PDB file of C-alpha atoms in Angstrom:
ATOM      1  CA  UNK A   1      81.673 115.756 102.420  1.00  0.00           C
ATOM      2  CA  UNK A   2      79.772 114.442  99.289  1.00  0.00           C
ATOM      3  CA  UNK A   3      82.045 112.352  97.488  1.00  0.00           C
ATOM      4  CA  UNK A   4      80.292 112.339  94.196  1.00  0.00           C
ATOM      5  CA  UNK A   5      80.727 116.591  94.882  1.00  0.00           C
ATOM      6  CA  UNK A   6      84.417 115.813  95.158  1.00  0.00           C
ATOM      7  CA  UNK A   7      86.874 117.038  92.142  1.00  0.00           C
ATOM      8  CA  UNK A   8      88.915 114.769  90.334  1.00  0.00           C
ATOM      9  CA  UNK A   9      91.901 116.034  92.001  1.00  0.00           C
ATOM     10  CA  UNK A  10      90.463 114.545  95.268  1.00  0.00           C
ATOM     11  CA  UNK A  11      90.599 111.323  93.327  1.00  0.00           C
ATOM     12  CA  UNK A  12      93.712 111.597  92.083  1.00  0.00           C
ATOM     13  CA  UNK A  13      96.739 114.221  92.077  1.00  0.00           C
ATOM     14  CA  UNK A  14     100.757 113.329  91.927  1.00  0.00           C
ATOM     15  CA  UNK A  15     100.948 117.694  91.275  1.00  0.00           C
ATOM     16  CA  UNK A  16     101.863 118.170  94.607  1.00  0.00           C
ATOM     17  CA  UNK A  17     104.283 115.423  94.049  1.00  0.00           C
ATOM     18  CA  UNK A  18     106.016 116.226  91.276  1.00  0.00           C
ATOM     19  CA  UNK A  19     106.347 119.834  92.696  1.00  0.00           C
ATOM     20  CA  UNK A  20     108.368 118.840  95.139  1.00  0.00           C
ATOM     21  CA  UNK A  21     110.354 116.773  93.434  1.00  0.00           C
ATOM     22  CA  UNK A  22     111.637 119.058  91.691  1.00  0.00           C
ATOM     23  CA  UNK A  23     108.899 119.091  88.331  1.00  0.00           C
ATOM     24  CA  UNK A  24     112.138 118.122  85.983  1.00  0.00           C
ATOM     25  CA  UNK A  25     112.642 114.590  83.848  1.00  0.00           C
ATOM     26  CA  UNK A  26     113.737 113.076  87.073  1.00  0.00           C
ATOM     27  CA  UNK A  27     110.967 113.656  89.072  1.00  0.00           C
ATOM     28  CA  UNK A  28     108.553 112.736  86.388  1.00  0.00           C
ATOM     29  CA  UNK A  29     110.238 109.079  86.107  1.00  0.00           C
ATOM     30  CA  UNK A  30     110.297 108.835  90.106  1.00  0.00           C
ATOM     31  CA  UNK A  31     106.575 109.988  90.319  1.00  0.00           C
ATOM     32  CA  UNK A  32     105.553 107.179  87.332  1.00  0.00           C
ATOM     33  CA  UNK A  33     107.501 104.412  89.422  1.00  0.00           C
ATOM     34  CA  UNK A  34     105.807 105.524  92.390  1.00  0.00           C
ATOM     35  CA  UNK A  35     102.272 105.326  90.820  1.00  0.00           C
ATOM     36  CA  UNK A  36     103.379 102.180  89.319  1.00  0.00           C
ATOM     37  CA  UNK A  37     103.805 100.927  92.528  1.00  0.00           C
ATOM     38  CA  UNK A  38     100.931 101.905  94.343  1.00  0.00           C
ATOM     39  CA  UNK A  39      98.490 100.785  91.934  1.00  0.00           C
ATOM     40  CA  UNK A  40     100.461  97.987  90.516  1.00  0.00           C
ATOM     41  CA  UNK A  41      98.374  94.918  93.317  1.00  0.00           C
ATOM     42  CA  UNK A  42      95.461  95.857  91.828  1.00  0.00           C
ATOM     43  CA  UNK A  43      92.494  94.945  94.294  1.00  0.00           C
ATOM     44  CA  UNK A  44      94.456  92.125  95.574  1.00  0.00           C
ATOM     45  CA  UNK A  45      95.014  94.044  98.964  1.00  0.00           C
ATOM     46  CA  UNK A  46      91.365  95.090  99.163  1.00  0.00           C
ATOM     47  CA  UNK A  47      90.006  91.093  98.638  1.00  0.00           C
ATOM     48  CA  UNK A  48      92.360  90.340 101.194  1.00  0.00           C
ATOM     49  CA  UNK A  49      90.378  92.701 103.633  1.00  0.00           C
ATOM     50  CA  UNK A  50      87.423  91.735 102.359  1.00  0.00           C
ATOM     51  CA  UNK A  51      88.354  88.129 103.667  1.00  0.00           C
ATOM     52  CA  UNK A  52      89.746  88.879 107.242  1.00  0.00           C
ATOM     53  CA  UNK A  53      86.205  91.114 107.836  1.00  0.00           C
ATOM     54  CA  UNK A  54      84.568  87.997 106.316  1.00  0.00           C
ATOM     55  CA  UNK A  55      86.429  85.845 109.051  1.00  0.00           C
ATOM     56  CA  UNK A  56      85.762  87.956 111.217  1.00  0.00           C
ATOM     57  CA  UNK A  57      89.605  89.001 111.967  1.00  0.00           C
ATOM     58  CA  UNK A  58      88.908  92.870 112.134  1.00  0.00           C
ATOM     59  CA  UNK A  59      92.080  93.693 113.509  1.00  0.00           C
ATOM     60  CA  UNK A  60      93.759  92.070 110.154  1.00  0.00           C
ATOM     61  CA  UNK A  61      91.716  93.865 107.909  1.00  0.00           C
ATOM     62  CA  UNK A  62      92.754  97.296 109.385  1.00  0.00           C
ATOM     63  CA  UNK A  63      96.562  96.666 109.482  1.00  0.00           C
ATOM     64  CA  UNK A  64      95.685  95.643 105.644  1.00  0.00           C
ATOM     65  CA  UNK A  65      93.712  98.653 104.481  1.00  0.00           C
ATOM     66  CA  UNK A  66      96.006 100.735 106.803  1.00  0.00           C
ATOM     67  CA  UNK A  67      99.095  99.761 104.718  1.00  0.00           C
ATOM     68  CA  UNK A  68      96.634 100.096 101.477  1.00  0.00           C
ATOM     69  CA  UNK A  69      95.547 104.077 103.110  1.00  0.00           C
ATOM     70  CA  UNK A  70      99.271 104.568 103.101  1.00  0.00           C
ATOM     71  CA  UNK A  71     100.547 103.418  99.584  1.00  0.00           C
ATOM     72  CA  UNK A  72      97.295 105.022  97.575  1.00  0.00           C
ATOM     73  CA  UNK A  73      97.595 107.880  99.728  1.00  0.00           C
ATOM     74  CA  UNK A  74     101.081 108.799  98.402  1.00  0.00           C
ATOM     75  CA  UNK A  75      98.741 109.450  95.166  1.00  0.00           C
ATOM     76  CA  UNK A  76      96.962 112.662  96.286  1.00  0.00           C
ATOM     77  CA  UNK A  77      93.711 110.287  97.149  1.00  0.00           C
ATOM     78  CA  UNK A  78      91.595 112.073  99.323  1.00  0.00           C
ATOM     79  CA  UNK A  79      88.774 110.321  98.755  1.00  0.00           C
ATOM     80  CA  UNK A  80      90.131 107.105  99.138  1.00  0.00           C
ATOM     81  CA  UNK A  81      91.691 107.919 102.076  1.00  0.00           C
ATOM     82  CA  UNK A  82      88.980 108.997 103.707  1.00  0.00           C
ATOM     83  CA  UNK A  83      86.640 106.219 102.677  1.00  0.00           C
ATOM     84  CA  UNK A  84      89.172 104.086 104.354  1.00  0.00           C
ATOM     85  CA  UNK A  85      89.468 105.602 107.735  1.00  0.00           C
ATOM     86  CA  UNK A  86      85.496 105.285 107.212  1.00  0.00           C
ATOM     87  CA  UNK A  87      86.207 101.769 107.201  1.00  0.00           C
ATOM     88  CA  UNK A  88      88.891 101.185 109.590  1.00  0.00           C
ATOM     89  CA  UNK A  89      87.222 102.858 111.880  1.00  0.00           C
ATOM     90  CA  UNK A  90      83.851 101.037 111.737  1.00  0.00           C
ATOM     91  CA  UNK A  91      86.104  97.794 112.062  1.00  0.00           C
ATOM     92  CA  UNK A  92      87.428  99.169 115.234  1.00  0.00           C
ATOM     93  CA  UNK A  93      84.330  99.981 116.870  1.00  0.00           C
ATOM     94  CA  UNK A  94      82.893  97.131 115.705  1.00  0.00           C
ATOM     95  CA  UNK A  95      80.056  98.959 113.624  1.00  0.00           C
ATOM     96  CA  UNK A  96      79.034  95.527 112.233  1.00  0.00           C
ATOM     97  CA  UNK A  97      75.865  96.715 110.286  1.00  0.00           C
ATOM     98  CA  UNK A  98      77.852  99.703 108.692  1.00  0.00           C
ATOM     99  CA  UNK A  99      80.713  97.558 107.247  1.00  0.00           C
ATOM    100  CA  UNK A 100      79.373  96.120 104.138  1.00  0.00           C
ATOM    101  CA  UNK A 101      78.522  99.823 102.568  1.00  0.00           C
ATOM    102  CA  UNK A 102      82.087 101.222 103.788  1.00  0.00           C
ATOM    103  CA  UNK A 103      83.396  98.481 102.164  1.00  0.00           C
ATOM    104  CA  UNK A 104      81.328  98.777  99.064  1.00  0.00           C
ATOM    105  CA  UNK A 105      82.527 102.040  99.047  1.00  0.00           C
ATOM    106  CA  UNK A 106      86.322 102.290  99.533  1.00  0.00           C
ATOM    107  CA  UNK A 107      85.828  99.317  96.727  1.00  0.00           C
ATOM    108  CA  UNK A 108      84.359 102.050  94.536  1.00  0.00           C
ATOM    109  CA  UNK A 109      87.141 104.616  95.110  1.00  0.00           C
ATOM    110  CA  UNK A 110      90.012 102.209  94.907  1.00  0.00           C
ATOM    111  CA  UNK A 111      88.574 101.891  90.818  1.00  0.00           C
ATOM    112  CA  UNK A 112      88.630 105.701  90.440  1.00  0.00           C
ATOM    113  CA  UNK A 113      92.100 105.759  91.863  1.00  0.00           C
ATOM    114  CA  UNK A 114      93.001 102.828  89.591  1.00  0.00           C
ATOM    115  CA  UNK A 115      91.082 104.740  86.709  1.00  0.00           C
ATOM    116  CA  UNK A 116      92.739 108.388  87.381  1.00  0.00           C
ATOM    117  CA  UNK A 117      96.299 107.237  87.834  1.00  0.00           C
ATOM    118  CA  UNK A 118      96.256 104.461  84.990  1.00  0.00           C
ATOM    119  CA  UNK A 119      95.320 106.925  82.753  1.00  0.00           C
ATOM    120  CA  UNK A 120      97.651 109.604  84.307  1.00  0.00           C
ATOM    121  CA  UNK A 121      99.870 106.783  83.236  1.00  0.00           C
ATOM    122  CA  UNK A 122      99.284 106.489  79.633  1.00  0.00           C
ATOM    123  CA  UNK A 123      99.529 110.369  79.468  1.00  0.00           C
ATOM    124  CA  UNK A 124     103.286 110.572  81.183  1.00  0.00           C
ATOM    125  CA  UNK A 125     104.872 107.332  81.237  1.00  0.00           C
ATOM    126  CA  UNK A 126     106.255 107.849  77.450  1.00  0.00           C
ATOM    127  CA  UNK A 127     108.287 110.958  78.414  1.00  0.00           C
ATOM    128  CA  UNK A 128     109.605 109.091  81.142  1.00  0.00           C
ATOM    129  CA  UNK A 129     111.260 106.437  79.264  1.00  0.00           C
ATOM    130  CA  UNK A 130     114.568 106.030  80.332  1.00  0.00           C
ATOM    131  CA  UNK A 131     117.344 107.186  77.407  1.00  0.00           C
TER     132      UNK A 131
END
């Protein structure tokens, strides 16, 4: 898969989500505090990956971008996802040469998520102002 092919909704969709939720008020404030959350560390989590792999502690950097996989995953991010798994597994295998560009990479999608969801954000946070 091409990510640059990818639609947006690959990047970032809380649809699904909401749907589920119910698509009322309710949901809407529970889906904002969810995408709060997940974006709200910032890159912290990623710089802390990117220091175990420098250390060479592989096997910390994949319980750190697994947990990361999991909480930006919860966001409809497909692509991030799967440029994590890209990742984790290279660290697994010990695909030493590979590393730097996966890493490069996920880096790369972690800002669209951050990008898609913050402004997602700004569009639906104001209705979901508690009254």
């Amino acid at each position: 898969m091409s990510y640059a092919s990818a639609p947006d909704e690959a990047i970032f969709c809380v649809d699904k989500l909401l749907q589920y939720m119910g698509q009322d008020e309710k949901a809407l404030k529970t889906v904002v505090k969810i995408v709060r959350d997940g974006i709200g560390p910032g890159i912290e989590p990623l710089n802390l990956a990117g220091e175990a792999i420098r250390d060479g502690k592989f096997m910390e950097a994949r319980r750190i971008l697994h947990n990361l996989r999991g909480s930006i995953g919860n966001l409809g991010a497909k692509r991030f996802v799967a440029a994590s798994l890209a990742l984790e597994l290279a660290l697994q295998e010990g695909r030493i040469v590979e590393i730097p560009l996966l890493f490069t990479a996920l880096e790369g999608e972690l800002k669209l998520v951050h990008d898609h969801a913050g402004a997602w954000l700004d569009q639906h946070s104001g209705r979901a102002v508690a009254r």
